[in-house]
Amino acid sequence: MFQPFFSECPPLKEGQSLAIALGNFDGVHLGHLSLIEAAIAETKKENGVFSAVWSFAEHTSLSLDTRPSVDLITLPEEKCRLFGAAGVDFVLTDRFDALRDLSPEEFVRDILIQKYRCSVAVCGFNFRFGRFGAGTPETLDRLMRRYGGRALIMPPFEKNGGIVSSSRIRSLIENGQTEEAAELLGRPFSIRFPVLHGQKLGRTIGIPTINQLFPAGMVRPQNGIYACTVSIGGEELMAVSNVGSRPTVNADESAVNCETHILHYNGWLYGQSIRVSFYKKLREETKFASVEELKQAVERDIGHTELYFKEKERSGKEVSLC
């Protein structure tokens, strides 16, 4: 029954309420999922309680003059999809500029209790809310109890020697460490952008590609060649992606895109929004002396990609490839 709601409460009946996980949720990583799972668990304890995720329509850093904006791991549409996949009943969103001046008490009383009928608020150990971030998790618990609800404060979620956070994952992606990022996300980092017309050079050398542009404000993997998968019609196909400026054939080395060759596929994808998932960086982007040298390098990349996924399947890692 998953549904998203913008600045309005789901149509709850008398006596029904929400257990709401609160946060920015950029990346919807393993730490975020622990909050969402805690909210979902509340629905099994009492009849009439439904699970929800509440977040701002935009990342708070995009609206704060006091700090630089961050490059997003997940765009809003992707976050919503991941919330649904996590099993939550509702997604609630508000505009940051509409709530930024509320005091912690006004946020709890007017938004959580009165507007969204929240009976249980779930937050992380470092959650801040209200004007100037004055509210802490302890503030949330105290105020929720004042108005007849309660709060669950989740401890840090740790993996691979540190706390799982959006900033940590963002740094890994930017440094080309996509395998390490996937372990913290619980899935590979992925993009889903429209396929654009390119130079069509790949077809002339027998290696057709799709081209996608990274939008401003979204994190992108370090320039290089990656073993990837591409989702088409419910199938996951092996692929090789070049993130960068394609210096061998492109005079404008400042333009960065994602050019992907899908193994054993030659369909028409222009105009479609296609998901590309990044598994492992294979090598650095290189400027070759000729197109023939480029072709030979891509053929080696294809071989390395096939070997990578064969070894991954052999080791029992979850990758469904057709």
Short mmCIF file of C-alpha atoms in Angstrom, two decimals:
data_model
loop_
_atom_site.label_atom_id
_atom_site.label_comp_id
_atom_site.label_asym_id
_atom_site.label_seq_id
_atom_site.Cartn_x
_atom_site.Cartn_y
_atom_site.Cartn_z
CA MET A 1 0.00 0.00 0.00
CA PHE A 2 3.10 2.20 -0.32
CA GLN A 3 2.25 5.81 -1.20
CA PRO A 4 4.16 9.12 -1.20
CA PHE A 5 2.56 12.27 0.26
CA PHE A 6 3.86 15.81 -0.13
CA SER A 7 2.96 18.20 2.69
CA GLU A 8 -0.14 16.24 3.68
CA CYS A 9 -1.07 13.38 5.94
CA PRO A 10 -2.19 9.99 4.61
CA PRO A 11 -5.93 9.37 5.03
CA LEU A 12 -5.82 7.73 8.44
CA LYS A 13 -8.94 6.56 10.23
CA GLU A 14 -9.90 7.45 13.78
CA GLY A 15 -7.47 5.87 16.21
CA GLN A 16 -4.79 5.19 13.60
CA SER A 17 -1.32 6.71 13.81
CA LEU A 18 2.13 6.65 12.25
CA ALA A 19 5.53 5.37 13.35
CA ILE A 20 7.80 7.76 11.47
CA ALA A 21 11.51 7.45 10.65
CA LEU A 22 13.01 10.95 10.43
CA GLY A 23 16.01 12.18 8.44
CA ASN A 24 17.55 13.35 5.17
CA PHE A 25 18.16 9.76 4.03
CA ASP A 26 20.55 10.62 1.19
CA GLY A 27 21.68 7.27 -0.18
CA VAL A 28 19.14 5.26 1.86
CA HIS A 29 22.10 3.29 3.22
CA LEU A 30 22.26 0.51 5.83
CA GLY A 31 22.13 2.99 8.70
CA HIS A 32 18.99 4.58 7.26
CA LEU A 33 17.44 1.17 6.72
CA SER A 34 17.91 0.38 10.41
CA LEU A 35 15.71 3.39 11.23
CA ILE A 36 13.09 2.38 8.69
CA GLU A 37 13.08 -1.21 9.97
CA ALA A 38 12.55 0.10 13.51
CA ALA A 39 9.53 2.11 12.33
CA ILE A 40 8.12 -0.92 10.49
CA ALA A 41 8.62 -3.05 13.62
CA GLU A 42 6.32 -0.70 15.54
CA THR A 43 3.43 -1.60 13.21
CA LYS A 44 3.61 -5.18 14.43
CA LYS A 45 3.30 -4.20 18.08
CA GLU A 46 -0.03 -2.39 17.91
CA ASN A 47 -3.01 -2.40 15.55
CA GLY A 48 -3.69 0.81 13.70
CA VAL A 49 -0.06 1.92 13.50
CA PHE A 50 1.44 2.37 10.03
CA SER A 51 5.06 2.98 9.08
CA ALA A 52 6.30 6.13 7.36
CA VAL A 53 9.48 7.90 6.37
CA TRP A 54 9.57 11.69 6.74
CA SER A 55 12.12 13.84 4.98
CA PHE A 56 12.47 17.18 3.25
CA ALA A 57 11.74 17.43 -0.45
CA GLU A 58 15.31 18.65 -0.90
CA HIS A 59 18.49 18.00 1.08
CA THR A 60 18.77 20.56 3.89
CA SER A 61 22.24 21.61 2.72
CA LEU A 62 20.70 23.00 -0.47
CA SER A 63 18.75 25.57 1.55
CA LEU A 64 21.31 26.54 4.18
CA ASP A 65 23.52 29.56 3.57
CA THR A 66 25.86 28.56 6.39
CA ARG A 67 27.25 25.39 4.77
CA PRO A 68 28.16 24.26 1.24
CA SER A 69 25.64 22.09 -0.55
CA VAL A 70 26.50 18.41 -0.97
CA ASP A 71 26.37 16.28 -4.10
CA LEU A 72 23.50 13.85 -3.68
CA ILE A 73 23.88 10.08 -3.74
CA THR A 74 20.19 9.59 -4.54
CA LEU A 75 17.80 11.96 -6.29
CA PRO A 76 14.27 12.32 -4.82
CA GLU A 77 12.60 9.85 -7.20
CA GLU A 78 15.22 7.20 -6.43
CA LYS A 79 14.89 7.75 -2.69
CA CYS A 80 11.15 7.22 -2.94
CA ARG A 81 11.68 3.97 -4.86
CA LEU A 82 14.11 2.71 -2.22
CA PHE A 83 11.71 3.59 0.59
CA GLY A 84 9.04 1.52 -1.09
CA ALA A 85 11.45 -1.36 -1.59
CA ALA A 86 12.26 -1.23 2.15
CA GLY A 87 8.61 -1.99 2.91
CA VAL A 88 7.44 1.29 4.41
CA ASP A 89 3.76 2.22 4.08
CA PHE A 90 4.06 5.95 3.42
CA VAL A 91 6.61 8.60 2.47
CA LEU A 92 6.01 12.10 3.86
CA THR A 93 7.85 15.15 2.55
CA ASP A 94 7.82 18.85 3.34
CA ARG A 95 9.73 21.82 1.97
CA PHE A 96 12.64 22.83 4.17
CA ASP A 97 12.02 26.56 3.73
CA ALA A 98 8.46 26.10 5.04
CA LEU A 99 9.65 24.55 8.31
CA ARG A 100 13.16 25.88 8.89
CA ASP A 101 12.08 28.57 11.36
CA LEU A 102 9.98 26.29 13.57
CA SER A 103 11.25 25.71 17.09
CA PRO A 104 11.82 22.08 18.13
CA GLU A 105 8.57 22.15 20.09
CA GLU A 106 6.60 23.60 17.16
CA PHE A 107 7.97 20.92 14.86
CA VAL A 108 6.96 18.11 17.20
CA ARG A 109 3.59 19.58 18.20
CA ASP A 110 2.44 21.06 14.88
CA ILE A 111 4.06 18.75 12.33
CA LEU A 112 4.62 15.34 13.89
CA ILE A 113 1.69 15.19 16.33
CA GLN A 114 -1.03 17.36 14.81
CA LYS A 115 -0.30 17.13 11.08
CA TYR A 116 1.00 13.58 10.76
CA ARG A 117 -0.51 11.89 13.82
CA CYS A 118 2.84 10.47 14.83
CA SER A 119 2.79 8.14 17.83
CA VAL A 120 6.41 6.94 17.51
CA ALA A 121 9.26 9.05 16.10
CA VAL A 122 12.39 7.15 15.09
CA CYS A 123 15.65 9.04 14.68
CA GLY A 124 19.40 8.48 14.57
CA PHE A 125 21.82 9.28 17.37
CA ASN A 126 22.92 12.50 15.61
CA PHE A 127 19.52 13.79 14.46
CA ARG A 128 19.02 17.55 14.70
CA PHE A 129 15.83 19.48 14.05
CA GLY A 130 14.14 22.82 14.59
CA ARG A 131 15.50 26.31 14.00
CA PHE A 132 19.31 26.33 13.82
CA GLY A 133 19.26 22.59 14.56
CA ALA A 134 18.52 23.29 18.21
CA GLY A 135 16.66 20.01 18.77
CA THR A 136 18.56 16.83 19.66
CA PRO A 137 17.34 13.22 19.91
CA GLU A 138 16.85 13.76 23.63
CA THR A 139 14.76 16.86 22.87
CA LEU A 140 12.66 14.79 20.47
CA ASP A 141 12.03 12.11 23.10
CA ARG A 142 11.06 14.67 25.75
CA LEU A 143 8.67 16.54 23.45
CA MET A 144 7.08 13.41 22.01
CA ARG A 145 6.30 12.22 25.54
CA ARG A 146 4.85 15.63 26.40
CA TYR A 147 2.32 15.26 23.60
CA GLY A 148 1.44 11.61 24.17
CA GLY A 149 3.91 9.84 21.90
CA ARG A 150 7.42 8.52 22.25
CA ALA A 151 10.74 8.47 20.42
CA LEU A 152 13.16 5.71 19.50
CA ILE A 153 16.78 6.83 19.28
CA MET A 154 18.86 4.47 17.19
CA PRO A 155 22.58 3.99 17.97
CA PRO A 156 25.30 4.43 15.31
CA PHE A 157 25.23 1.73 12.64
CA GLU A 158 28.80 0.54 12.13
CA LYS A 159 30.34 -1.53 9.35
CA ASN A 160 33.87 -2.09 8.07
CA GLY A 161 35.50 -0.21 10.91
CA GLY A 162 33.38 2.92 11.05
CA ILE A 163 29.95 4.54 11.25
CA VAL A 164 27.91 4.20 8.08
CA SER A 165 27.08 7.71 6.89
CA SER A 166 26.16 9.48 3.67
CA SER A 167 29.35 11.54 3.78
CA ARG A 168 31.50 8.41 4.10
CA ILE A 169 29.74 6.75 1.17
CA ARG A 170 29.93 9.93 -0.90
CA SER A 171 33.70 10.05 -0.38
CA LEU A 172 34.11 6.40 -1.40
CA ILE A 173 32.17 6.94 -4.63
CA GLU A 174 34.13 10.07 -5.49
CA ASN A 175 37.35 8.10 -5.01
CA GLY A 176 36.25 5.25 -7.26
CA GLN A 177 35.81 2.82 -4.36
CA THR A 178 32.44 1.60 -5.54
CA GLU A 179 32.80 -1.90 -4.08
CA GLU A 180 33.37 -0.43 -0.62
CA ALA A 181 30.46 2.01 -1.12
CA ALA A 182 28.16 -0.88 -2.07
CA GLU A 183 28.92 -2.63 1.22
CA LEU A 184 27.68 0.41 3.15
CA LEU A 185 24.72 1.11 0.89
CA GLY A 186 23.59 -2.51 0.89
CA ARG A 187 23.51 -2.39 -2.93
CA PRO A 188 25.67 -0.97 -5.72
CA PHE A 189 25.66 2.77 -6.30
CA SER A 190 23.52 3.43 -9.37
CA ILE A 191 22.34 6.16 -11.70
CA ARG A 192 19.14 6.34 -13.74
CA PHE A 193 19.27 9.04 -16.41
CA PRO A 194 17.90 9.41 -19.95
CA VAL A 195 19.95 7.95 -22.79
CA LEU A 196 21.19 10.74 -25.05
CA HIS A 197 22.48 10.74 -28.62
CA GLY A 198 26.28 10.69 -28.76
CA GLN A 199 28.88 10.60 -31.50
CA LYS A 200 27.92 7.00 -32.39
CA LEU A 201 31.62 6.12 -32.67
CA GLY A 202 31.05 2.91 -30.72
CA ARG A 203 28.82 1.46 -33.41
CA THR A 204 31.42 2.13 -36.10
CA ILE A 205 33.98 0.00 -34.21
CA GLY A 206 31.52 -2.72 -33.23
CA ILE A 207 31.14 -1.64 -29.60
CA PRO A 208 27.86 0.33 -29.35
CA THR A 209 27.34 2.48 -26.27
CA ILE A 210 24.69 4.52 -24.50
CA ASN A 211 25.44 8.01 -23.21
CA GLN A 212 24.09 9.60 -20.02
CA LEU A 213 24.94 12.94 -18.41
CA PHE A 214 25.36 13.42 -14.67
CA PRO A 215 23.12 16.31 -13.53
CA ALA A 216 24.58 19.12 -11.48
CA GLY A 217 24.42 18.42 -7.76
CA MET A 218 24.73 14.65 -7.95
CA VAL A 219 27.78 12.69 -6.83
CA ARG A 220 29.63 10.88 -9.58
CA PRO A 221 32.24 8.15 -9.47
CA GLN A 222 35.86 9.09 -10.03
CA ASN A 223 36.77 9.18 -13.71
CA GLY A 224 37.61 5.72 -14.95
CA ILE A 225 36.35 2.45 -16.38
CA TYR A 226 33.90 0.39 -14.31
CA ALA A 227 32.39 -3.08 -14.35
CA CYS A 228 28.64 -2.40 -14.18
CA THR A 229 25.23 -3.86 -14.75
CA VAL A 230 22.39 -2.26 -16.69
CA SER A 231 18.71 -2.87 -15.94
CA ILE A 232 16.57 -3.37 -19.04
CA GLY A 233 13.08 -4.84 -18.92
CA GLY A 234 13.62 -6.42 -15.52
CA GLU A 235 16.90 -8.05 -16.56
CA GLU A 236 20.40 -7.25 -15.29
CA LEU A 237 22.96 -7.23 -18.10
CA MET A 238 26.73 -6.94 -17.74
CA ALA A 239 28.21 -3.66 -18.92
CA VAL A 240 31.39 -1.58 -19.06
CA SER A 241 31.07 2.12 -18.26
CA ASN A 242 33.45 4.99 -18.91
CA VAL A 243 32.94 7.89 -16.51
CA GLY A 244 34.82 10.91 -17.78
CA SER A 245 35.49 13.04 -20.83
CA ARG A 246 36.53 10.32 -23.35
CA PRO A 247 39.83 12.06 -24.13
CA THR A 248 40.69 9.84 -27.11
CA VAL A 249 37.73 11.09 -29.16
CA ASN A 250 36.50 14.21 -27.34
CA ALA A 251 38.26 17.56 -27.64
CA ASP A 252 36.28 19.01 -24.71
CA GLU A 253 37.80 17.19 -21.75
CA SER A 254 35.77 19.25 -19.26
CA ALA A 255 32.47 17.57 -20.21
CA VAL A 256 31.88 14.52 -18.00
CA ASN A 257 29.38 11.82 -18.87
CA CYS A 258 28.79 8.10 -18.47
CA GLU A 259 29.27 6.07 -21.65
CA THR A 260 28.24 2.43 -21.30
CA HIS A 261 28.67 -0.62 -23.49
CA ILE A 262 26.08 -3.29 -22.64
CA LEU A 263 27.44 -6.76 -23.26
CA HIS A 264 25.49 -8.95 -25.68
CA TYR A 265 22.83 -6.27 -26.29
CA ASN A 266 22.10 -4.09 -29.29
CA GLY A 267 18.63 -2.62 -28.66
CA TRP A 268 17.36 0.93 -29.14
CA LEU A 269 17.39 2.84 -25.84
CA TYR A 270 17.48 6.51 -26.84
CA GLY A 271 15.18 8.66 -24.69
CA GLN A 272 14.67 5.95 -22.08
CA SER A 273 15.82 6.35 -18.48
CA ILE A 274 18.19 3.44 -17.88
CA ARG A 275 19.69 2.29 -14.58
CA VAL A 276 23.44 1.68 -14.50
CA SER A 277 24.87 0.11 -11.32
CA PHE A 278 28.59 0.47 -10.54
CA TYR A 279 30.38 -2.55 -9.09
CA LYS A 280 34.15 -2.19 -9.51
CA LYS A 281 36.60 0.29 -10.98
CA LEU A 282 38.73 -1.56 -13.53
CA ARG A 283 41.23 1.10 -14.53
CA GLU A 284 41.86 4.79 -15.02
CA GLU A 285 40.51 6.66 -18.04
CA THR A 286 43.26 6.84 -20.66
CA LYS A 287 43.91 8.89 -23.79
CA PHE A 288 44.99 6.45 -26.50
CA ALA A 289 46.99 7.25 -29.62
CA SER A 290 44.32 5.88 -31.94
CA VAL A 291 40.76 4.62 -32.08
CA GLU A 292 42.11 1.13 -32.73
CA GLU A 293 44.05 1.19 -29.44
CA LEU A 294 40.87 2.39 -27.71
CA LYS A 295 38.91 -0.53 -29.21
CA GLN A 296 41.51 -3.03 -28.00
CA ALA A 297 41.40 -1.56 -24.49
CA VAL A 298 37.59 -1.74 -24.37
CA GLU A 299 37.71 -5.37 -25.51
CA ARG A 300 40.07 -6.11 -22.61
CA ASP A 301 37.68 -4.26 -20.26
CA ILE A 302 34.84 -6.45 -21.50
CA GLY A 303 36.86 -9.56 -20.72
CA HIS A 304 37.76 -8.29 -17.25
CA THR A 305 34.09 -7.47 -16.59
CA GLU A 306 32.91 -10.94 -17.59
CA LEU A 307 35.58 -12.51 -15.38
CA TYR A 308 34.66 -10.22 -12.46
CA PHE A 309 30.99 -11.21 -12.51
CA LYS A 310 31.76 -14.90 -13.02
CA GLU A 311 33.96 -14.84 -9.92
CA LYS A 312 31.30 -12.91 -8.04
CA GLU A 313 28.66 -15.52 -8.88
CA ARG A 314 31.07 -18.32 -8.02
CA SER A 315 31.68 -16.81 -4.58
CA GLY A 316 27.94 -16.66 -3.92
CA LYS A 317 27.57 -12.87 -4.05
CA GLU A 318 24.13 -11.67 -5.13
CA VAL A 319 24.28 -10.65 -8.78
CA SER A 320 21.51 -11.79 -11.13
CA LEU A 321 22.87 -11.70 -14.66
CA CYS A 322 21.29 -12.81 -17.89
#
